[in-house]
Coordinates of C-alpha atoms and ligand atoms in Angstrom, one line a residue:
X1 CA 106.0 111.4 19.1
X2 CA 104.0 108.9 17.2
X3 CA 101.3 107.3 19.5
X4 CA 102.0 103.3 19.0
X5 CA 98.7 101.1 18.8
X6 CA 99.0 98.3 21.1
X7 CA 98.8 96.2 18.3
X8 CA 102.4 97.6 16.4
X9 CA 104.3 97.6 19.8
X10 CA 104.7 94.4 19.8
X11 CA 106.2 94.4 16.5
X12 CA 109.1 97.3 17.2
X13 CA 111.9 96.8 15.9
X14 CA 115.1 97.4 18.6
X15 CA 115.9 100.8 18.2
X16 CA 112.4 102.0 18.7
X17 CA 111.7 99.5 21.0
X18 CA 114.5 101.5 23.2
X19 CA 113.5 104.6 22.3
X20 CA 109.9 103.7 23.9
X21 CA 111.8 102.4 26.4
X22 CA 114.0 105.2 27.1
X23 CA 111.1 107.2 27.7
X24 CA 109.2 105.3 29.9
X25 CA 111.9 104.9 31.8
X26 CA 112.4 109.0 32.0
X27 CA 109.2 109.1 33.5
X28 CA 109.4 106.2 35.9
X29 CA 112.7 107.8 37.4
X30 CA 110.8 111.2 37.7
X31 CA 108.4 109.7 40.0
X32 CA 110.8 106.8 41.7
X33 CA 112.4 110.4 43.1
X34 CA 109.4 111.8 44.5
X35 CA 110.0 108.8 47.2
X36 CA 113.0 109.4 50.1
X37 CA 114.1 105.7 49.2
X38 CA 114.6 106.5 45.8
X39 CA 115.7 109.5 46.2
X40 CA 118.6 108.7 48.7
X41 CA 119.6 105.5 46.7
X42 CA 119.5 107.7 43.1
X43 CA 121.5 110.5 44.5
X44 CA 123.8 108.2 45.8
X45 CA 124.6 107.0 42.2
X46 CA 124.3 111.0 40.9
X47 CA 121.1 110.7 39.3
X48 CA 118.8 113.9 40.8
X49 CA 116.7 114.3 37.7
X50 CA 115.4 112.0 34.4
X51 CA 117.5 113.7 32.4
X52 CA 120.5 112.2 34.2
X53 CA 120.0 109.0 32.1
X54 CA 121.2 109.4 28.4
X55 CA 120.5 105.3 27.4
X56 CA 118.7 102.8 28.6
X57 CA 122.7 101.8 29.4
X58 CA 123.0 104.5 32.1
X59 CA 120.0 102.1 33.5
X60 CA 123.1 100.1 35.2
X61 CA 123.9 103.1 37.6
X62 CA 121.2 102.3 39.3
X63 CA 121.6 100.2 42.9
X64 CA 119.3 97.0 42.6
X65 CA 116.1 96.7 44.7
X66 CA 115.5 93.7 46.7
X67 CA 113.0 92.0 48.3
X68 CA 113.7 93.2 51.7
X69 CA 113.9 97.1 50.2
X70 CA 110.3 96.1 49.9
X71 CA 109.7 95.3 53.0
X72 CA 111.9 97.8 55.5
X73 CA 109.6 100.3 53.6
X74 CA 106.3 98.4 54.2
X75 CA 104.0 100.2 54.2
X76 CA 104.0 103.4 52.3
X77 CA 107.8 104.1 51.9
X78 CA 107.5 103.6 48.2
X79 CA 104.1 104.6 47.2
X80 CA 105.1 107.4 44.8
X81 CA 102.0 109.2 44.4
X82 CA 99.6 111.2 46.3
X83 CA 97.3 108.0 48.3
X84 CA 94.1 109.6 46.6
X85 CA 95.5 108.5 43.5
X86 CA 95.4 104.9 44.2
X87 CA 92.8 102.9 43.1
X88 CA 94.2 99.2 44.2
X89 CA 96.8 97.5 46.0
X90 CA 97.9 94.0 45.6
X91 CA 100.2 92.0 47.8
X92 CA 102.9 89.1 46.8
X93 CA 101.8 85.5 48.1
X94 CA 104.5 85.6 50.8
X95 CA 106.1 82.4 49.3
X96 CA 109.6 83.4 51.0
X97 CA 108.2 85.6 54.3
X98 CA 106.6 88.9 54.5
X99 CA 104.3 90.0 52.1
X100 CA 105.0 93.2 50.2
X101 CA 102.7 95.8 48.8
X102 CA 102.0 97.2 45.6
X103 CA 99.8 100.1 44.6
X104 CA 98.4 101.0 41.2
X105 CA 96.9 104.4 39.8
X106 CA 94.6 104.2 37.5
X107 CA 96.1 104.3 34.3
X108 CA 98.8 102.1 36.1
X109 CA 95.6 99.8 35.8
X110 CA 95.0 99.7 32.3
X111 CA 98.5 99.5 31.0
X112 CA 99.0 96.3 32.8
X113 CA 95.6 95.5 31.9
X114 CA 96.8 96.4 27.8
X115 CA 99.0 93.7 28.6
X116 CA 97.4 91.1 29.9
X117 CA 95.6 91.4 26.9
X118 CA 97.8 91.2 25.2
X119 CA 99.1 87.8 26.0
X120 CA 95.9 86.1 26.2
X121 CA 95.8 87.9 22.1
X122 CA 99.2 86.4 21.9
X123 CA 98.7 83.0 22.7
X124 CA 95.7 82.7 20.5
X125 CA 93.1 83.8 22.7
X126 CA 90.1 84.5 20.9
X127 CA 86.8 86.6 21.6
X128 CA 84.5 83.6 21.4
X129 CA 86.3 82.1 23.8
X130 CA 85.0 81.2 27.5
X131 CA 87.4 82.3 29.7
X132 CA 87.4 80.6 33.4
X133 CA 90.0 82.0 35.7
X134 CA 90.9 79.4 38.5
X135 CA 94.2 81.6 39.7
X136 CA 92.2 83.2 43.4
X137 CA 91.1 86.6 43.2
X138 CA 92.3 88.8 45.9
X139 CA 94.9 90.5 47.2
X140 CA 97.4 87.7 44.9
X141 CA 97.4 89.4 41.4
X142 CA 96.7 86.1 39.9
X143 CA 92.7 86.6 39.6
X144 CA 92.2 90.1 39.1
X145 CA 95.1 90.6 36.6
X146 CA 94.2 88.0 34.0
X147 CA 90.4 89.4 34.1
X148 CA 90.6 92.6 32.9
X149 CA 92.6 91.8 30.0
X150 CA 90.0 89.3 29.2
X151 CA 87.2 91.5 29.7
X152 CA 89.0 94.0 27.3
X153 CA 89.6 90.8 25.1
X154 CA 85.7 90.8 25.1
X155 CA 85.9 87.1 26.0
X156 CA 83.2 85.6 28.1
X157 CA 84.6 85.7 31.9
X158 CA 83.8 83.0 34.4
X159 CA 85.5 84.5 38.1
X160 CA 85.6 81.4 39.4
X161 CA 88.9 82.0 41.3
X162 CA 90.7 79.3 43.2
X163 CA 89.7 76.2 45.0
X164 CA 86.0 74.3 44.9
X165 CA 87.1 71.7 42.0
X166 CA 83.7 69.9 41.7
X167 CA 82.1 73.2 41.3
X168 CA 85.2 74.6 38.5
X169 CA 84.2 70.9 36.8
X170 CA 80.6 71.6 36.8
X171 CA 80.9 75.7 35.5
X172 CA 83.7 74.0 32.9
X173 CA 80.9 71.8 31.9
X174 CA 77.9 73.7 32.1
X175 CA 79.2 76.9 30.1
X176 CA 81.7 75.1 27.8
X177 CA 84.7 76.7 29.0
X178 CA 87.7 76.7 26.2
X179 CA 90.5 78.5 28.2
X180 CA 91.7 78.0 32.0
X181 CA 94.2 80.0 33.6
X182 CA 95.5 77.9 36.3
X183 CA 98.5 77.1 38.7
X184 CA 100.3 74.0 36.6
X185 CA 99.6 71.8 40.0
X186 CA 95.6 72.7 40.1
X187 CA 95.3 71.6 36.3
X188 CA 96.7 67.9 37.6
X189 CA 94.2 68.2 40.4
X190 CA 91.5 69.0 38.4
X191 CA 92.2 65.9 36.6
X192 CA 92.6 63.4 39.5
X193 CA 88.5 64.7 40.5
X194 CA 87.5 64.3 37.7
X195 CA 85.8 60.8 37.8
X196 CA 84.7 61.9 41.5
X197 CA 82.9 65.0 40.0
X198 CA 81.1 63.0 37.1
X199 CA 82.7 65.1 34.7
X200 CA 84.2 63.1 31.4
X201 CA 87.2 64.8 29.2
X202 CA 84.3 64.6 26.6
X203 CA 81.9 66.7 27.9
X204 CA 84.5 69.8 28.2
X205 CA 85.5 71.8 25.2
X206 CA 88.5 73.2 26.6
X207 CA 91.1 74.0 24.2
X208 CA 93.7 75.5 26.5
X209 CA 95.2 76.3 29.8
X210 CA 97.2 78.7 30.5
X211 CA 99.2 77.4 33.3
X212 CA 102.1 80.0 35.8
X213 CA 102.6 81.2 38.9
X214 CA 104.9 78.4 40.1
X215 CA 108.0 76.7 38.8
X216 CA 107.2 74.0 36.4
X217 CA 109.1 71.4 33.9
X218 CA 108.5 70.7 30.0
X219 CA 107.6 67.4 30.8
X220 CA 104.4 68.7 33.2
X221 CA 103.3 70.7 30.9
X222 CA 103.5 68.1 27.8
X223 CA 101.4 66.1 30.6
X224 CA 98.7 68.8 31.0
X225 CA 98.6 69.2 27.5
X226 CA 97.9 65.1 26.9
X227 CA 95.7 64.6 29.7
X228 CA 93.2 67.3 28.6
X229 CA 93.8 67.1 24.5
X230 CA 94.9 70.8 25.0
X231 CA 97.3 73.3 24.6
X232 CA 98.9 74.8 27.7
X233 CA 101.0 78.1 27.6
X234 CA 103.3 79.1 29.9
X235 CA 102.8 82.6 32.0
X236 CA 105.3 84.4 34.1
X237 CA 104.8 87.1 36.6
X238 CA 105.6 88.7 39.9
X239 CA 103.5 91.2 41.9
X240 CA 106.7 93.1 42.1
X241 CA 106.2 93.6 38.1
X242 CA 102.2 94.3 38.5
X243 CA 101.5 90.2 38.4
X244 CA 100.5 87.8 35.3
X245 CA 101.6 89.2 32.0
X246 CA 105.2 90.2 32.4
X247 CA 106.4 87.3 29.6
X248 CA 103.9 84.8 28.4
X249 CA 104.3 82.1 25.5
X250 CA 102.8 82.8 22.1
X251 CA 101.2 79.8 20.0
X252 CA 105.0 79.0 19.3
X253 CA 105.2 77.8 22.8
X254 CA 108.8 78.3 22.6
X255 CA 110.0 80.5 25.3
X256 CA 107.5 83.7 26.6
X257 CA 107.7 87.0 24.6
X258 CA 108.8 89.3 27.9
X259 CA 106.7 92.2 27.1
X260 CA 110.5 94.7 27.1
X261 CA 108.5 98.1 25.9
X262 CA 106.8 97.5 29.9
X263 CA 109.3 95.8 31.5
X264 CA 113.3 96.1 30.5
X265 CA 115.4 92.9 31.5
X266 CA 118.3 92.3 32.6
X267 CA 119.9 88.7 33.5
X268 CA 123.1 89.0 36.5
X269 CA 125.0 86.3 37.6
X270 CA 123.1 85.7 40.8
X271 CA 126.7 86.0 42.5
X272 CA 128.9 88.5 40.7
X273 CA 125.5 90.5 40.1
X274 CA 127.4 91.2 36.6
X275 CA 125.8 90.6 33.3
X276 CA 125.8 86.9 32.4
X277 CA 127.1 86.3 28.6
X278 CA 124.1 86.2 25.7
X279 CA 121.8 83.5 26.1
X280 CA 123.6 82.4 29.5
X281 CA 121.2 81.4 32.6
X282 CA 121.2 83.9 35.5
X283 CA 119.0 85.8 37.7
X284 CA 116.7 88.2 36.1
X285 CA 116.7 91.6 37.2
X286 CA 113.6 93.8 35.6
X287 CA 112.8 97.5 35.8
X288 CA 109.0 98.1 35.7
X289 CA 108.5 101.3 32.9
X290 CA 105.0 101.4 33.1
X291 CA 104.1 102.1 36.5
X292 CA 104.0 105.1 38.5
X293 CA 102.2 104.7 42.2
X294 CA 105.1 101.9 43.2
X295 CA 107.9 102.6 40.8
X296 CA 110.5 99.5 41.3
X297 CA 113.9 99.7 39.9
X298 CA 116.1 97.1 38.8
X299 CA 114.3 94.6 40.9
X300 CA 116.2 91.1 41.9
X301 CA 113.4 88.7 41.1
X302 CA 115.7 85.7 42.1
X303 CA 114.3 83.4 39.7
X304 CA 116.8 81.9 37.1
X305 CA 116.0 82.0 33.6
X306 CA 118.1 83.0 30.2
X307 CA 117.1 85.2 27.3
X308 CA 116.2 82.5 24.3
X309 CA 118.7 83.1 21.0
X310 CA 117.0 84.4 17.4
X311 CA 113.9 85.9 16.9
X312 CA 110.4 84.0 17.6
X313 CA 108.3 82.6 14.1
X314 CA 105.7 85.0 15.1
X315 CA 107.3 88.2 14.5
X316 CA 106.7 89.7 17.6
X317 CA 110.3 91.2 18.7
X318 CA 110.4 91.5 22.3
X319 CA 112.9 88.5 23.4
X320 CA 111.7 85.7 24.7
X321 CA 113.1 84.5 27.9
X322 CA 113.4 80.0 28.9
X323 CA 111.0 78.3 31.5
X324 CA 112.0 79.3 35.3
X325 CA 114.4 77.1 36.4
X326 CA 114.1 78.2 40.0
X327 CA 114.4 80.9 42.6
X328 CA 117.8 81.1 43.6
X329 CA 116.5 80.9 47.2
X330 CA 114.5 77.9 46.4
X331 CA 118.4 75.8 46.3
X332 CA 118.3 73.3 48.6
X333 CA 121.9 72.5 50.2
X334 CA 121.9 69.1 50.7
X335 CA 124.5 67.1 53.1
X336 CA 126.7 69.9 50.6
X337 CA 125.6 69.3 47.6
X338 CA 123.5 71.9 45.5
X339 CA 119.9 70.6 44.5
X340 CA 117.4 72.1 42.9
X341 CA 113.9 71.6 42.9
X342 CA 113.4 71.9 39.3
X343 CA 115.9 69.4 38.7
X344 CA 113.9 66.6 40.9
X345 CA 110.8 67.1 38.5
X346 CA 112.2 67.0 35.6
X347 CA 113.0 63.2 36.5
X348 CA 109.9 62.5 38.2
X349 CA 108.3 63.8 35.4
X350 CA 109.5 61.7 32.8
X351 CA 108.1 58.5 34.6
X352 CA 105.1 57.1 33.1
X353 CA 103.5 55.5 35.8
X354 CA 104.0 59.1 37.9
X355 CA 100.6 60.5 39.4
X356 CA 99.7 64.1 39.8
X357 CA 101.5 65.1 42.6
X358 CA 105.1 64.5 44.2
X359 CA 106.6 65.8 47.4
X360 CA 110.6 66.9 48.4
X361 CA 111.2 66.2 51.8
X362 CA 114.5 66.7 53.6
X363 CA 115.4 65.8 57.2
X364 CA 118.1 65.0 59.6
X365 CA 119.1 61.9 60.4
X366 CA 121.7 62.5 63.2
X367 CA 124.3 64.8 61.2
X368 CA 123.5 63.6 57.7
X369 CA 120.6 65.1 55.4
X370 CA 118.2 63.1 53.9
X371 CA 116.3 63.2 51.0
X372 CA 112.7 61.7 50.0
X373 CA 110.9 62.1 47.2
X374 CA 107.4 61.0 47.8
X375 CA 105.3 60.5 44.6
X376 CA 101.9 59.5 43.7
X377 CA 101.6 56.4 41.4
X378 CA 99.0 55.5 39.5
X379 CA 96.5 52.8 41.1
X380 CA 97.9 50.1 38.3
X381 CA 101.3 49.9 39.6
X382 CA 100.3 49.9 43.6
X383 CA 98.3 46.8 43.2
X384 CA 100.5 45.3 40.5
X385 CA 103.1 42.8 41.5
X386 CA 105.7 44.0 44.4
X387 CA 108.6 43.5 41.8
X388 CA 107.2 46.0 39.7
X389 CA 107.3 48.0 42.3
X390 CA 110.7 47.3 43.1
X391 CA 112.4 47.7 39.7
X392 CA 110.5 51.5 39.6
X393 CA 111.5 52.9 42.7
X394 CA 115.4 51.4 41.7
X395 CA 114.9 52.9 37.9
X396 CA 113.5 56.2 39.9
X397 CA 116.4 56.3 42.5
X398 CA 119.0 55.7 40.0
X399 CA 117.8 58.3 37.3
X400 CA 117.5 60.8 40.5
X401 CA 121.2 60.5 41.9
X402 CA 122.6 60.4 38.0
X403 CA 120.8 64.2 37.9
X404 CA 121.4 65.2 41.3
X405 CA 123.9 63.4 42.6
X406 CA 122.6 62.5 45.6
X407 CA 121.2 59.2 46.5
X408 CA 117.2 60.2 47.6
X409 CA 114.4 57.7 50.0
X410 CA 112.0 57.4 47.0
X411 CA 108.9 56.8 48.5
X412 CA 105.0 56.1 46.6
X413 CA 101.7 56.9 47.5
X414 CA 98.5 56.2 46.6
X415 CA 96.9 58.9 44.0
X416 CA 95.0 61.8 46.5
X417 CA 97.3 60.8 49.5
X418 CA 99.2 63.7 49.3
X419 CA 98.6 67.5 50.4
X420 CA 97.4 69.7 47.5
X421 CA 97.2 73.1 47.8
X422 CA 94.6 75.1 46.3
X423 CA 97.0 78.0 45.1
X424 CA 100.7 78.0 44.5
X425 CA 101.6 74.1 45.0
X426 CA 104.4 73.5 47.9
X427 CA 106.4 70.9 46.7
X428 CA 109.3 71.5 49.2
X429 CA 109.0 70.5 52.4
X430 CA 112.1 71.3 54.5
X431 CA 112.2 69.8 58.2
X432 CA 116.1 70.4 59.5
X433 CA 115.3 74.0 61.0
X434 CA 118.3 76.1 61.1
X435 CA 120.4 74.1 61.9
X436 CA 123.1 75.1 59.9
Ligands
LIG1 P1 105.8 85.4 45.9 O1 107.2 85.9 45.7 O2 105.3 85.7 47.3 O3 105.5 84.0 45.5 P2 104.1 86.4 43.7 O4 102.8 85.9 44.0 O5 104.2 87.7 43.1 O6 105.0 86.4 45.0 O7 104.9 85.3 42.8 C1 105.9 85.6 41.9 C2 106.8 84.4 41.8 O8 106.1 83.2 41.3 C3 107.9 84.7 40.7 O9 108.9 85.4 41.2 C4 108.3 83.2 40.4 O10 109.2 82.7 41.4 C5 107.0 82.5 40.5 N1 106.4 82.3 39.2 C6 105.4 83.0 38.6 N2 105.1 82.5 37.4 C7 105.9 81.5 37.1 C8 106.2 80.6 36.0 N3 105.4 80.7 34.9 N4 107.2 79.7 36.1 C9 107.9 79.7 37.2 N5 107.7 80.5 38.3 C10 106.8 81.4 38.3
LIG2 ZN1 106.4 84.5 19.4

């Protein structure tokens, strides 16, 4: 077979693109079986050997893997190689409960590291830039991942990792940094210190963030992007799927390229667990073809997204898939109705006098739910008339039941007052228990 640059693989067309596929995939299920999980679960289905997939089609045979697969076989149940093979493991953040555990050979290392460069190369990265990663390095795959590919991007690397925002503002100023890579949250909250720090937007030269790792709206990052003067691009990934660089925007900033000769895609109606209809939004399911040390298979990554119709400006043809829209365990039920998260930002987001950071809060009040959405406003409006006041929180209430029907407490606080966190933001705060 031809050897593919990693330059032309991003240009494939779709039969060769599933012809790469097909082969990775070969491989993947070769090692998946040197595991009892996969074996059991793959016999089950009939498949004892590669060459028991003919297409990328026979791909649906396969049972899904779920989180809790992950973690009834915590901690070695699904490392596929011999343990002298492994030269890291990372670990998810734990948003939802346990955290489970990845393990990486080393060419396992730089095939994810081919595409983290990949993206940063894709979204107009560029060797002269200065590169300051903010995501925390560590066992979250945030840090680490994004490096490499910038090393191999030649770019000049500032580790900064998370947390210590007078000292990022000061390394931003002192070496000129041009790109961030940053939770969409921490980018606000480096913003808000600013003034505090010293630091004015004119003495940085940043020209871009690249902003993932938590659910965010158009309208935040259209914020980022005016606040700074910059471009932010969103990144997707999972640790499940190696971590940052699964799908990442391109300068189109249109929907991320998911990298498909890594990582085939499916989207399933989180329900049915049946393909949704083109271009319909559903829970994307992805098979990891590029590692073998923790080979996952059809992996239900609960968030909700759709695959983007026609082909992307740039000519790269792996599809590009729509801004998370949610995990599908992130739904809040609320006195019955379905809510989600996302859908609460996307109006608080749109209001110009909104600060940097907003709060969902849901208690009980006897039998009845209630919902408050606490925000940060901007100084202005707090000591601004109380009728000013007034009229917002009615224009904010009213815009918020039209979207989620449900009447919320909108409540507004003064800019810093509420709890930042310095990696993945936690903007649900849920106090009922189980009461259910
Ligand atoms: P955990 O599941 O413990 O949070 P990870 O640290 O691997 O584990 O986080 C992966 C999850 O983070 C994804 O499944 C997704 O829900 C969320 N995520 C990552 N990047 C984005 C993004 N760009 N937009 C929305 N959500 C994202
Ligand atoms: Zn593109």
């Amino acid at each position: 077979m031809r050897v593919y640059s990693p330059e032309d693989i991003e240009y494939l067309d779709r039969r060769a693109l599933e012809a790469v596929q097909l082969l990775r995939l070969k491989k993947v299920i070769a090692v998946a079986l040197a595991t009892p999980f996969y074996k059991e679960r793959l016999g089950n289905v009939g498949i004892r050997h590669p060459e028991d997939l003919e297409c990328m089609e026979d791909l649906r045979k396969v049972p899904f893997t779920t989180k809790d697969d992950l973690r009834d076989t915590y901690p070695y149940g699904l490392l596929a190689v011999d343990k002298d093979e492994v030269v890291r493991m990372h670990a998810s953040s734990g948003t939802t409960g346990k955290p489970t555990v990845i393990y990486y050979d080393k060419e396992d290392l730089s095939r994810w590291t081919g595409l983290t460069f990949r993206s940063l190369r894709a979204c107009g990265c560029r060797r002269s830039d200065v590169f300051q990663n903010m995501m925390t390095y560590g066992l979250f795959t945030g840090g680490l991942g994004l490096h490499y590919g910038a090393e191999e991007a030649e770019m000049f690397v500032i580790p900064s990792s998370g947390g210590n925002t007078r000292r990022q503002l000061q390394l931003m100023k002192d070496f000129g940094t041009t790109v961030v890579h940053a939770t969409p949250s921490y980018m606000l909250h480096l913003w808000s210190q600013m003034d505090e720090a010293g630091v004015k937007k004119r003495d940085l030269k940043l020209r871009k963030a690249l902003i993932g790792a938590e659910p965010h709206s158009e309208d935040l990052r259209r914020k980022i992007e005016k606040l700074f003067g910059i471009d932010a691009y969103n990144s997707y990934g999972l640790s499940e799927m190696n971590g940052p660089s699964v799908a990442f925007e391109c300068t189109e900033k249109n929907g991320m390229h998911l990298w498909e000769d890594a990582y085939r895609i499916e989207i399933v109606d989180k329900d049915t667990l049946e393909p949704v209809a083109d271009g319909e939004v559903g829970e994307l399911v992805l098979t990891n073809l590029i590692r073998h040390a923790s080979p996952i298979l059809r992996y239900r990554t609960k968030d909700l997204t759709r695959i983007m119709p026609g082909s992307c400006p740039c000519g790269r043809t792996a599809v590009r898939v729509d801004r998370m829209m949610g995990r599908t365990d992130d739904m809040l039920i609320i006195n019955g109705v379905n809510v989600f998260p996302s859908q609460i930002e996307d109006v608080v987001m749109k209001v110009p006098e909104a600060g940097n950071n907003y709060r969902i809060v849901v208690k009980k009040n006897g039998t009845l739910d209630v919902l408050t959405v606490e925000l940060e406003v901007g100084p202005d409006i707090l000591s601004d008339d109380t009728r000013d006041l007034y009229a917002l929180r009615g224009r904010l209430t009213e815009a918020l039941k039209a979207s989620i029907s449900i009447k919320p407490v909108v409540e507004f606080h003064e800019p810093g007052q509420l709890p930042v966190q310095e990696g993945k933001a936690i903007r649900v705060v849920d106090e009922r228990g189980n009461l259910y």
